[in-house]
Coordinates of C-alpha atoms in Angstrom, one line a residue:
M525 CA 61.1 -26.5 5.5
A526 CA 58.3 -25.3 3.4
V527 CA 56.2 -22.4 4.9
S528 CA 52.6 -22.1 3.7
T529 CA 51.4 -18.7 2.8
H530 CA 48.2 -17.1 1.7
S531 CA 47.6 -13.8 0.1
V532 CA 46.2 -11.1 2.3
P533 CA 43.7 -8.7 0.5
T534 CA 44.6 -5.1 0.1
A535 CA 42.4 -2.4 1.5
D536 CA 40.8 -1.7 -1.8
Q537 CA 39.8 -5.3 -2.2
L538 CA 38.0 -5.4 1.1
P539 CA 34.3 -4.5 1.5
V540 CA 32.8 -1.5 3.2
V541 CA 30.6 -2.8 6.0
V542 CA 27.3 -1.1 6.6
V543 CA 25.6 -1.9 9.8
G544 CA 21.8 -1.8 9.3
A545 CA 19.5 -2.4 6.3
G546 CA 17.1 0.5 7.0
P547 CA 16.6 3.3 4.5
I548 CA 19.9 5.0 5.2
G549 CA 22.0 1.8 5.3
L550 CA 20.5 0.8 1.9
A551 CA 21.2 4.2 0.5
A552 CA 24.8 3.9 1.7
A553 CA 25.1 0.6 -0.1
A554 CA 23.7 2.1 -3.4
H555 CA 26.2 5.0 -3.2
L556 CA 29.1 2.5 -2.6
V557 CA 27.9 0.5 -5.7
E558 CA 27.8 3.8 -7.7
R559 CA 31.4 4.5 -6.6
G560 CA 32.6 1.0 -7.7
L561 CA 33.1 -0.1 -4.0
E562 CA 31.9 -3.3 -2.5
P563 CA 29.3 -2.9 0.2
L564 CA 28.4 -5.6 2.7
V565 CA 25.3 -4.7 4.6
L566 CA 24.8 -6.5 8.0
E567 CA 21.2 -6.6 9.3
A568 CA 20.5 -8.3 12.6
R569 CA 16.9 -9.0 11.8
P570 CA 15.4 -11.3 9.1
S571 CA 14.4 -8.5 6.7
A572 CA 15.2 -5.0 5.6
G573 CA 13.6 -2.0 7.0
S574 CA 12.7 -3.9 10.2
A575 CA 12.2 -0.7 12.4
V576 CA 10.0 0.9 9.6
R577 CA 7.9 -2.2 9.5
E578 CA 7.1 -1.8 13.2
W579 CA 5.5 1.7 12.5
A580 CA 4.1 0.7 9.1
H581 CA 0.8 2.3 10.1
V582 CA 2.3 5.8 10.6
R583 CA 2.5 8.3 7.7
L584 CA 5.8 10.1 7.1
F585 CA 6.1 13.8 7.1
S586 CA 7.9 13.9 3.9
P587 CA 6.6 13.2 0.3
W588 CA 7.9 10.5 -1.9
A589 CA 10.3 13.0 -3.6
E590 CA 12.2 13.4 -0.4
V591 CA 12.3 9.8 0.9
T592 CA 14.0 8.0 -2.0
D593 CA 17.8 8.3 -2.5
P594 CA 19.1 9.5 -5.8
A595 CA 21.8 6.7 -6.1
A596 CA 19.2 4.2 -5.1
E597 CA 16.9 5.4 -7.8
K598 CA 19.7 5.0 -10.4
L599 CA 20.3 1.5 -9.3
L600 CA 16.5 0.7 -9.5
A601 CA 15.9 2.3 -13.0
P602 CA 17.1 -0.6 -15.1
T603 CA 14.5 -2.8 -13.4
G604 CA 11.6 -0.5 -14.6
W605 CA 11.0 0.8 -11.1
V606 CA 9.3 4.2 -11.1
R607 CA 9.1 6.4 -8.0
P608 CA 5.6 6.8 -6.7
D609 CA 3.9 10.2 -7.0
G610 CA 6.3 12.7 -5.5
A611 CA 3.7 14.8 -3.9
G612 CA 2.2 12.2 -1.6
C613 CA 3.5 11.1 1.7
P614 CA 3.9 7.3 2.2
T615 CA 3.2 5.3 5.3
G616 CA 6.0 3.3 6.8
G617 CA 4.4 0.2 5.1
E618 CA 4.3 1.8 1.8
W619 CA 7.9 3.0 2.1
V620 CA 9.0 -0.6 2.7
E621 CA 6.8 -2.2 0.0
K622 CA 7.3 0.3 -2.8
Y623 CA 10.9 1.4 -2.3
L624 CA 13.0 -0.6 0.2
Q625 CA 11.9 -4.1 -1.0
P626 CA 12.7 -3.4 -4.6
L627 CA 16.0 -1.8 -3.6
V628 CA 17.0 -4.9 -1.5
A629 CA 16.2 -7.1 -4.4
V630 CA 18.6 -5.2 -6.6
L631 CA 21.3 -5.2 -3.9
G632 CA 20.9 -8.9 -3.7
D633 CA 23.7 -10.8 -1.8
T634 CA 25.4 -7.5 -0.6
V635 CA 22.7 -7.6 2.1
R636 CA 23.1 -10.3 4.8
Y637 CA 20.3 -10.9 7.3
G638 CA 20.4 -12.3 10.8
A639 CA 23.8 -11.0 11.3
T640 CA 24.1 -9.1 14.6
V641 CA 27.2 -7.0 14.9
T642 CA 28.7 -7.5 18.4
G643 CA 32.0 -5.5 18.1
I644 CA 34.1 -3.4 15.7
A645 CA 37.8 -2.7 16.2
R646 CA 41.1 -2.2 14.2
S647 CA 42.6 -5.6 13.4
G648 CA 45.1 -6.6 16.0
R649 CA 44.7 -3.2 17.9
D650 CA 42.5 -2.5 20.8
R651 CA 41.5 1.2 21.4
I652 CA 44.7 1.9 23.4
V653 CA 47.3 1.1 20.7
D654 CA 48.5 3.9 18.4
S655 CA 51.2 2.1 16.4
G656 CA 50.2 1.4 12.9
R657 CA 46.6 1.9 13.7
D658 CA 45.4 3.7 10.7
E659 CA 47.0 1.2 8.3
Q660 CA 44.9 -1.7 9.8
P661 CA 41.6 -2.7 8.4
F662 CA 38.5 -3.1 10.6
S663 CA 37.7 -6.3 12.3
V664 CA 33.9 -6.7 12.5
H665 CA 32.7 -9.4 14.9
I666 CA 29.2 -10.8 14.2
R667 CA 26.9 -13.4 15.6
P668 CA 24.8 -15.0 12.9
A669 CA 21.3 -16.4 13.5
D670 CA 22.6 -19.9 14.2
G671 CA 24.6 -18.4 17.2
H672 CA 28.2 -19.1 16.1
E673 CA 30.7 -16.3 16.0
E674 CA 32.3 -14.9 12.9
R675 CA 34.8 -12.1 12.0
I676 CA 34.7 -10.0 8.9
T677 CA 37.6 -7.7 7.6
A678 CA 36.5 -4.3 6.2
R679 CA 38.2 -1.3 4.7
A680 CA 35.7 1.1 6.4
V681 CA 32.6 1.0 8.4
I682 CA 29.3 3.0 8.1
D683 CA 27.1 2.5 11.1
A684 CA 23.4 3.1 10.1
S685 CA 21.8 0.9 12.8
G686 CA 19.6 3.6 14.1
T687 CA 18.2 4.1 17.5
W688 CA 14.9 2.3 17.3
S689 CA 16.0 -0.6 19.5
V690 CA 16.8 1.7 22.5
P691 CA 13.7 3.8 23.4
G692 CA 14.0 6.5 26.1
P693 CA 12.4 5.7 29.4
M694 CA 9.5 7.4 31.4
G695 CA 11.8 8.7 34.2
A696 CA 12.6 12.4 33.9
D697 CA 16.3 11.8 35.0
G698 CA 17.0 9.6 31.9
L699 CA 16.6 6.3 33.9
P700 CA 13.4 4.2 34.2
A701 CA 11.0 5.5 36.7
L702 CA 10.8 3.5 39.9
G703 CA 8.2 0.7 39.0
E704 CA 8.4 1.4 35.3
K705 CA 10.0 -2.0 34.5
A706 CA 7.5 -3.8 36.7
A707 CA 4.6 -2.2 34.9
A708 CA 5.9 -3.4 31.5
D709 CA 2.6 -5.1 30.7
R710 CA 0.8 -1.7 30.6
V711 CA 3.7 0.4 29.2
S712 CA 4.5 0.8 25.5
Y713 CA 7.2 2.8 23.8
R714 CA 5.7 2.8 20.3
V715 CA 2.7 4.5 18.7
P716 CA -0.1 1.9 18.7
D717 CA -1.6 0.8 15.4
L718 CA -5.4 1.5 16.2
G719 CA -6.2 0.0 12.8
D720 CA -5.6 -3.5 14.3
L721 CA -8.7 -4.4 16.1
A722 CA -6.8 -6.2 18.9
V723 CA -4.6 -3.2 19.6
R724 CA -7.6 -0.8 19.4
A725 CA -9.4 -2.9 22.1
R726 CA -6.5 -2.3 24.3
Y727 CA -7.0 1.5 24.3
A728 CA -10.7 2.0 23.4
G729 CA -12.8 2.8 26.4
K730 CA -9.7 3.2 28.4
R731 CA -7.7 6.1 30.1
T732 CA -4.2 6.4 28.6
A733 CA -1.3 8.5 29.6
V734 CA 1.0 9.8 26.8
V735 CA 4.3 10.9 28.1
G736 CA 6.3 13.2 25.7
S737 CA 6.0 16.3 23.5
G738 CA 7.5 15.3 20.2
A739 CA 6.1 14.2 16.8
S740 CA 5.5 10.7 18.1
A741 CA 3.5 12.0 21.0
F742 CA 1.5 14.1 18.6
T743 CA 0.8 11.0 16.5
A744 CA -0.4 9.1 19.6
L745 CA -2.7 12.0 20.6
A746 CA -4.1 12.3 17.1
H747 CA -4.7 8.5 16.7
L748 CA -6.2 8.1 20.2
A749 CA -8.7 10.9 19.4
D750 CA -10.4 8.6 16.9
P751 CA -11.7 6.0 19.2
A752 CA -12.7 8.8 21.6
E753 CA -15.3 9.9 19.2
D754 CA -17.3 6.7 19.4
E755 CA -16.0 4.7 22.4
P756 CA -17.3 6.2 25.7
G757 CA -14.6 6.4 28.4
T758 CA -11.7 6.7 26.0
H759 CA -9.5 9.6 27.2
T760 CA -5.9 10.6 27.0
V761 CA -3.8 12.3 29.7
W762 CA -1.0 14.1 27.9
V763 CA 2.1 14.3 30.4
L764 CA 4.5 17.0 29.4
R765 CA 7.8 17.7 31.3
R766 CA 7.6 21.4 30.2
G767 CA 4.8 23.9 29.8
I768 CA 2.6 24.7 26.8
G769 CA 3.6 27.7 24.7
A770 CA 3.1 29.2 21.2
S771 CA 5.5 26.6 19.7
T772 CA 4.4 23.5 21.6
F773 CA 2.4 22.1 18.6
G774 CA 5.2 22.9 16.1
G775 CA 5.1 25.2 13.0
G776 CA 1.5 24.5 11.9
E777 CA 0.8 26.1 8.6
A778 CA 4.2 27.8 8.5
D779 CA 6.0 24.4 8.5
Q780 CA 7.6 23.7 5.1
L781 CA 6.7 20.1 5.7
P782 CA 2.9 20.5 5.6
A783 CA 2.3 17.0 7.0
R784 CA 4.4 17.7 10.0
G785 CA 2.7 21.0 10.6
A786 CA -0.7 19.3 10.2
L787 CA 0.2 16.6 12.7
G788 CA 0.8 19.3 15.4
L789 CA -2.6 20.8 14.6
R790 CA -4.3 17.5 14.9
A791 CA -2.7 17.0 18.3
K792 CA -3.8 20.5 19.3
A793 CA -7.3 19.7 18.1
A794 CA -7.4 16.6 20.3
V795 CA -6.6 18.7 23.4
E796 CA -8.9 21.6 22.5
G797 CA -11.7 19.1 21.7
G798 CA -11.5 17.5 25.1
H799 CA -10.1 14.1 24.0
A800 CA -6.9 14.7 25.8
G801 CA -6.2 16.7 29.0
A802 CA -2.7 18.1 29.4
V803 CA -0.6 18.0 32.6
T804 CA 2.4 20.3 32.4
G805 CA 5.8 20.4 34.3
F806 CA 5.3 16.8 35.2
R807 CA 8.5 14.9 35.5
T808 CA 7.8 11.2 36.4
R809 CA 9.6 9.7 39.3
T810 CA 7.5 6.6 40.2
V811 CA 4.9 4.3 38.5
D812 CA 2.6 2.9 41.3
R813 CA -0.1 0.3 41.0
D814 CA -3.7 0.9 42.0
G815 CA -5.3 -2.5 41.5
D816 CA -5.1 -3.2 37.7
R817 CA -4.3 0.4 36.9
L818 CA -1.2 2.7 37.1
V819 CA -0.6 6.0 38.9
L820 CA 2.2 8.2 37.8
V821 CA 3.9 10.2 40.5
A822 CA 6.1 13.3 39.7
E823 CA 9.3 14.4 41.2
D824 CA 7.4 17.2 43.0
G825 CA 5.0 14.6 44.6
R826 CA 2.0 15.2 42.4
R827 CA -0.1 12.0 41.6
L828 CA -2.1 11.6 38.4
D829 CA -5.4 9.9 38.5
P830 CA -5.2 6.2 37.7
V831 CA -4.7 5.1 34.0
D832 CA -5.1 1.8 32.2
E833 CA -2.2 2.2 29.8
V834 CA 0.9 4.4 29.4
L835 CA 2.5 5.4 26.1
V836 CA 6.1 6.6 26.4
P837 CA 7.2 8.1 23.0
T838 CA 10.0 10.1 24.6
G839 CA 12.7 9.5 21.9
F840 CA 15.5 7.0 21.4
R841 CA 19.2 6.5 22.1
P842 CA 22.1 5.1 20.2
D843 CA 23.4 1.6 21.1
L844 CA 27.2 2.2 21.3
S845 CA 28.1 -1.1 23.0
F846 CA 29.6 -2.7 19.9
L847 CA 31.8 0.4 19.2
S848 CA 33.7 0.4 22.4
E849 CA 37.1 -0.5 20.7
V850 CA 37.0 2.3 18.1
R851 CA 37.8 5.9 18.9
L852 CA 34.7 8.0 18.5
G853 CA 34.4 11.7 19.1
L854 CA 31.0 12.1 20.6
D855 CA 29.3 15.0 22.4
E856 CA 28.9 14.3 26.1
R857 CA 25.2 15.2 26.1
L858 CA 23.7 14.0 22.9
Q859 CA 26.2 11.2 22.0
A860 CA 26.3 12.6 18.5
P861 CA 29.5 13.4 16.6
T862 CA 31.1 16.5 18.3
A863 CA 31.0 18.7 15.2
L864 CA 27.3 17.9 14.5
A865 CA 26.0 18.2 18.1
P866 CA 25.8 22.0 18.3
L867 CA 23.6 22.0 15.2
I868 CA 20.9 19.7 16.6
D869 CA 21.2 20.3 20.4
P870 CA 17.7 20.7 21.8
N871 CA 19.2 22.6 24.8
V872 CA 19.9 25.4 22.3
H873 CA 16.9 25.3 19.9
S874 CA 13.8 23.3 19.3
C875 CA 13.0 24.0 15.7
G876 CA 14.7 21.0 14.1
T877 CA 16.2 23.0 11.3
V878 CA 19.8 22.0 10.6
Y879 CA 21.8 22.8 7.5
P880 CA 22.9 19.9 5.3
H881 CA 26.1 18.3 6.5
G882 CA 28.4 15.4 5.7
V883 CA 31.9 14.1 6.2
G884 CA 33.2 17.2 8.0
E885 CA 30.6 16.9 10.8
L886 CA 30.6 13.1 10.9
S887 CA 34.3 12.3 11.1
H888 CA 35.8 10.7 14.2
P889 CA 39.3 10.4 15.6
E890 CA 39.2 6.8 14.2
Q891 CA 39.5 7.2 10.4
D892 CA 37.0 5.6 8.1
V893 CA 34.3 4.9 10.6
Y894 CA 31.0 6.9 10.4
L895 CA 27.8 7.0 12.3
V896 CA 25.0 8.1 10.0
G897 CA 21.2 8.4 9.8
M898 CA 19.3 8.5 13.1
K899 CA 22.4 7.1 15.0
S900 CA 24.4 10.3 14.0
Y901 CA 21.9 12.3 15.9
G902 CA 22.4 10.4 19.2
R903 CA 19.6 11.4 21.4
A904 CA 18.5 14.4 19.4
P905 CA 15.1 14.3 17.6
T906 CA 13.8 15.7 14.2
F907 CA 15.8 13.7 11.8
L908 CA 14.8 13.6 8.1
A909 CA 15.5 10.8 5.6
M910 CA 16.9 13.3 3.1
T911 CA 19.5 14.4 5.7
G912 CA 20.6 10.8 6.0
Y913 CA 20.9 10.5 2.2
E914 CA 23.1 13.5 2.0
Q915 CA 25.2 12.1 4.8
V916 CA 25.9 8.8 3.0
R917 CA 26.5 10.6 -0.3
S918 CA 29.3 12.6 1.4
V919 CA 30.9 9.8 3.5
T920 CA 31.0 7.3 0.7
A921 CA 32.7 9.9 -1.6
A922 CA 35.2 10.3 1.2
I923 CA 35.8 6.6 1.5
A924 CA 36.3 6.5 -2.3
G925 CA 38.9 9.2 -2.1
D926 CA 36.8 11.9 -3.7
R927 CA 37.3 14.7 -1.2
E928 CA 35.8 17.4 -3.4
A929 CA 32.6 15.5 -3.8
A930 CA 32.6 14.7 -0.1
E931 CA 32.8 18.3 1.0
R932 CA 30.2 19.6 -1.5
V933 CA 26.7 20.2 -0.3
E934 CA 23.9 18.9 -2.5
L935 CA 20.8 19.4 -0.6
T936 CA 18.1 22.0 0.5
L937 CA 16.3 21.1 3.7
P938 CA 12.8 22.5 4.6
E939 CA 12.5 24.5 7.8
T940 CA 10.0 24.0 10.5
G941 CA 8.9 27.6 10.1
V942 CA 9.0 28.3 13.8
C943 CA 11.3 27.9 16.7
G944 CA 10.6 28.0 20.5
G945 CA 14.2 28.6 21.3
A946 CA 13.7 27.4 24.9
G947 CA 15.4 24.1 24.5
L948 CA 14.5 21.2 26.9
F949 CA 13.3 23.3 29.8
D950 CA 11.0 26.4 29.8
E951 CA 12.9 29.5 30.5
P952 CA 11.0 32.8 31.2
D953 CA 13.4 34.8 29.2
A954 CA 14.2 32.3 26.5
A955 CA 14.6 33.7 23.0
Q956 CA 11.6 33.1 20.9
G957 CA 13.5 32.7 17.6
S958 CA 15.5 35.2 15.7
E959 CA 14.4 37.5 12.9
G960 CA 11.9 35.9 10.5
G961 CA 11.3 32.9 13.0
R962 CA 14.7 31.3 12.2
C963 CA 17.2 30.3 14.7
C964 CA 20.4 28.2 15.0
G965 CA 22.3 30.3 12.6
A966 CA 20.8 28.7 9.6
P967 CA 20.6 31.0 6.6
A968 CA 17.3 31.6 4.9
S969 CA 18.4 29.6 1.8
L970 CA 20.7 26.7 1.7
Q971 CA 20.4 25.6 -1.9
T972 CA 23.9 25.1 -2.9
G973 CA 25.6 22.6 -5.3
T974 CA 23.4 20.5 -7.5
G975 CA 20.8 17.8 -7.2
A976 CA 18.6 19.7 -4.7
P977 CA 15.3 17.8 -4.1
A978 CA 11.9 19.0 -5.1
A979 CA 10.0 21.3 -2.8
S980 CA 7.9 19.7 -0.1
G981 CA 4.5 18.6 -1.2
G982 CA 1.3 19.2 0.7
C983 CA 0.5 15.7 2.1

């Protein structure tokens, strides 16, 4: 009796699946191409850079020289592409138009759109099974746009899907405040584009609460100060879970990313100019209705005056649901890789300075699966694109078997110039940064290896 057979591809014939076609996912694909490996980028939405497109109106902290990946630039060079002026900081829209779209065009069919990843596992092995586990390729389950199910076999997986789809809630306990979901028509988790007349009309002449103390909250405060200049009744209530101190507004002129420092100063000017009033130590428990307006109620019973709109830029979280069958080593607080978590933990420091890292900090008990980019930071903030580019350079080298390159550092990162050191809660005796304003054990200079990017420009 004849038995039909078919050849099974070997591991080196299988693609490396990259989840997400954002800046870091596309950079991973470029590095894989440079290494002679086949990438397959799976993007759930109909275009690349979908998250960036949603904040197209927001300007990056970093100049062009720091938001384009070296391997991607090499891939683009034969097309005649030239990096825009390295000293200028692009908006999200400019980043997409002048860099991500040309890069996607070069990558061509290696990027697949409308492909939602629903699960990743070892072929024939759930997370319990040890036997022969490391020898099995990955089984990547996807749901294409037409709704049918499909399975792809991969030699390795790089998850660069980011955190944009899971914004943090208003509630101080990490859960939505009571009434928050019911008030969804008046609550937004994104920085509004006030250049859009319809969006501007939603906030102009209104009273808006901004909940949060990070860069996105600064951006919202700065943007809302503009209509306050010429639209009577426009006012912002800035709701902070902690107090205001010397480092609340960031590093200012000491920040090595001038645009980041300037943003904090703009937010400070909005408060000092009377366009925004700050309410400190306010941890939201409930969102009540007062007619067509909302009233925020704190854990300690305080009630704010009614507001028309609420912006909640309180950060983002990783979606780990499709990774339940692979063995990840994640910090129990941040949901970041365990070796990376101490470097970025806001309970320990608030400066955002983290030394360059790669495969050593990003490895998991499951071999050949990596979380990179914003997703690698879990719930921690202050991620820079150039950090992600260094991450994918390292992990793609590891996948290719070049351990020496994987473990080599090829990056210099700018510092914030200041560190509050108090972490997530104000502590009376919290350290205010170590000698020279640095903290976190980061040395004064981290310029090692080769290929360090140009110094930050003054955007």
